RNA sequence: GGCGGCGUAGCCGAGUGGCCCAGGCAGGGGCCUGCAAAGCCCUAGACGUGAGUUCGAUUCUCACCGCCGCCUCCA
């Protein structure tokens, strides 16, 4: 069984699904006011890998990831651009899914939008007021953090120490610095929804409580997100659910940050974000997945030109291997690997590593070792062994969503004609002509390889 | 100030009280090739500093130095 670090417990614990054979997970999605950045890519990939691994292991996974489509940043952006918040949201949500598709991130089972759940949020806020844990002020409705005895669980700090570091923004009417806003009364010109206490909009922390409980029910299995969401966002979600008498998430999973060159976190206040769409356009998106897989999900990962280039080289090795496997008729598809039974020892070892708190670096190391062993087996004519190892390697890739390019990409006829001409020249031992043709093919942007079947070309 | 993490070969990045070892990229020598490419074989190098525990520490303990995160918007 999979063991995962649980932020609330502070240790690695077995994942014990609420229902046998089914895993329910909620992963905090983006606020769509700007294009996604590398950090979004990381959490999406980390949880996509977790989801795929669970599915590969035989679980039916319900994966919910929200779209926050109302918040201060969206309003600010709409004002700056002289557009409606709806337009800002629509544009950025479209880009979000384009980039997710490019990264090979599976679409969520459900992607609830905050604005579709305002009535339910108002209802929850009413219950919290009735229970005496929320209070109304001139500017909004706040949650009283002290009313939850173990507030600070996810921050792993006491209420006192949190209070010592907290502060109140100008204009806020909190009773305590660690209290947080549930409902903001709207100012003129701002989007608004009705509530018994006055028109306004929800605070950020309420939507995820309502949407996760609605779509997954009480005591759902996994709640995930970036490490910076553990506190205050997840802490505050949990506080509301607990105060409302609900069983909330069972297992809290948080991924580490993306850091820029020099090891500093990418963050809003430092304004050092790198746009994810740019990365996806300028590099093979699969190399980001490989980069994410090569680091443990809780460790920081440095994403730079150099580290992506490094991952691309490693990926090229895997693609070259997939071509060789393909030639040996071992082929991967989304449904499985055909052509040979995967080597059981390798697959078991993979499972053992992944079950150990999602040890993807260990799994990647195993993958490369297996690729190496398969090459050797083929080189030495042990074809059955090579195919079994190749099938295992492809199966591992499939389990973590790493798609390899085993089939030659389509090549225009003109290029194929040059390759054929080169073969003819080589047969005639006309090396000068053969080399000239190779230079031309390379100049056309192709990689040229000699094989027993003649010149093979593919886009480089 | 409070809480927490990290420091591993040229670079990225795992891991372990000793034993043969992560892995990738880059490097060196060789095989294969008409020459390449891909692949294979061999190879080099490391555990921030100081002390302690131990027969033995990169791995455990303490101190120190350095870097980073959370306590504020953030994935």
CSV table of C-alpha atoms (C1' of nucleotides) in Angstrom, one decimal, chain B residues 1-55:
chain,number,residue,atom,x,y,z
B,1,G,C1',11.6,36.9,17.3
B,2,G,C1',8.8,31.8,16.8
B,3,C,C1',8.7,27.1,13.8
B,4,G,C1',10.9,24.0,10.1
B,5,G,C1',14.1,22.2,6.1
B,6,C,C1',18.7,21.8,3.5
B,7,G,C1',24.3,21.7,2.6
B,8,U,C1',26.5,14.8,-1.5
B,9,A,C1',31.5,14.4,-7.0
B,10,G,C1',32.0,19.7,-13.0
B,11,C,C1',26.3,20.3,-12.8
B,12,C,C1',21.3,18.2,-11.3
B,13,G,C1',19.7,14.8,-7.8
B,14,A,C1',18.7,10.0,-4.5
B,15,G,C1',20.4,7.1,-0.5
B,16,U,C1',22.8,4.2,3.4
B,17,G,C1',26.2,2.9,10.1
B,18,G,C1',30.8,-1.0,7.4
B,19,C,C1',29.8,-4.7,2.5
B,20,C,C1',29.5,-4.0,-5.1
B,21,C,C1',26.4,0.0,-6.4
B,22,A,C1',21.7,5.4,-6.9
B,23,G,C1',20.4,7.6,-11.5
B,24,G,C1',20.8,11.5,-15.4
B,25,C,C1',23.8,15.2,-17.9
B,26,A,C1',28.8,16.6,-18.9
B,27,G,C1',34.3,14.2,-19.0
B,28,G,C1',38.3,10.3,-20.2
B,29,G,C1',39.7,5.4,-22.7
B,30,G,C1',37.8,1.4,-25.8
B,31,C,C1',34.2,-1.6,-29.0
B,32,C,C1',30.8,-1.0,-33.1
B,33,U,C1',30.6,2.3,-37.8
B,34,G,C1',33.4,3.9,-44.4
B,35,C,C1',33.0,8.4,-41.0
B,36,A,C1',29.1,9.6,-37.7
B,37,A,C1',24.7,8.9,-34.7
B,38,A,C1',22.4,5.5,-31.4
B,39,G,C1',24.1,1.6,-28.2
B,40,C,C1',27.7,-1.4,-25.4
B,41,C,C1',32.2,-2.1,-22.2
B,42,C,C1',35.7,0.2,-18.9
B,43,U,C1',36.8,4.7,-16.1
B,44,A,C1',37.2,9.0,-12.9
B,45,G,C1',35.7,11.6,-9.1
B,46,A,C1',31.5,13.2,-3.1
B,47,C,C1',29.3,13.4,1.1
B,48,G,C1',29.8,22.1,4.5
B,49,U,C1',33.3,22.7,9.2
B,50,G,C1',34.8,21.0,14.2
B,51,A,C1',34.0,17.6,18.0
B,52,G,C1',31.5,13.3,20.2
B,53,U,C1',29.1,8.1,20.2
B,54,U,C1',31.1,3.6,17.8
B,55,C,C1',35.6,-1.6,16.4
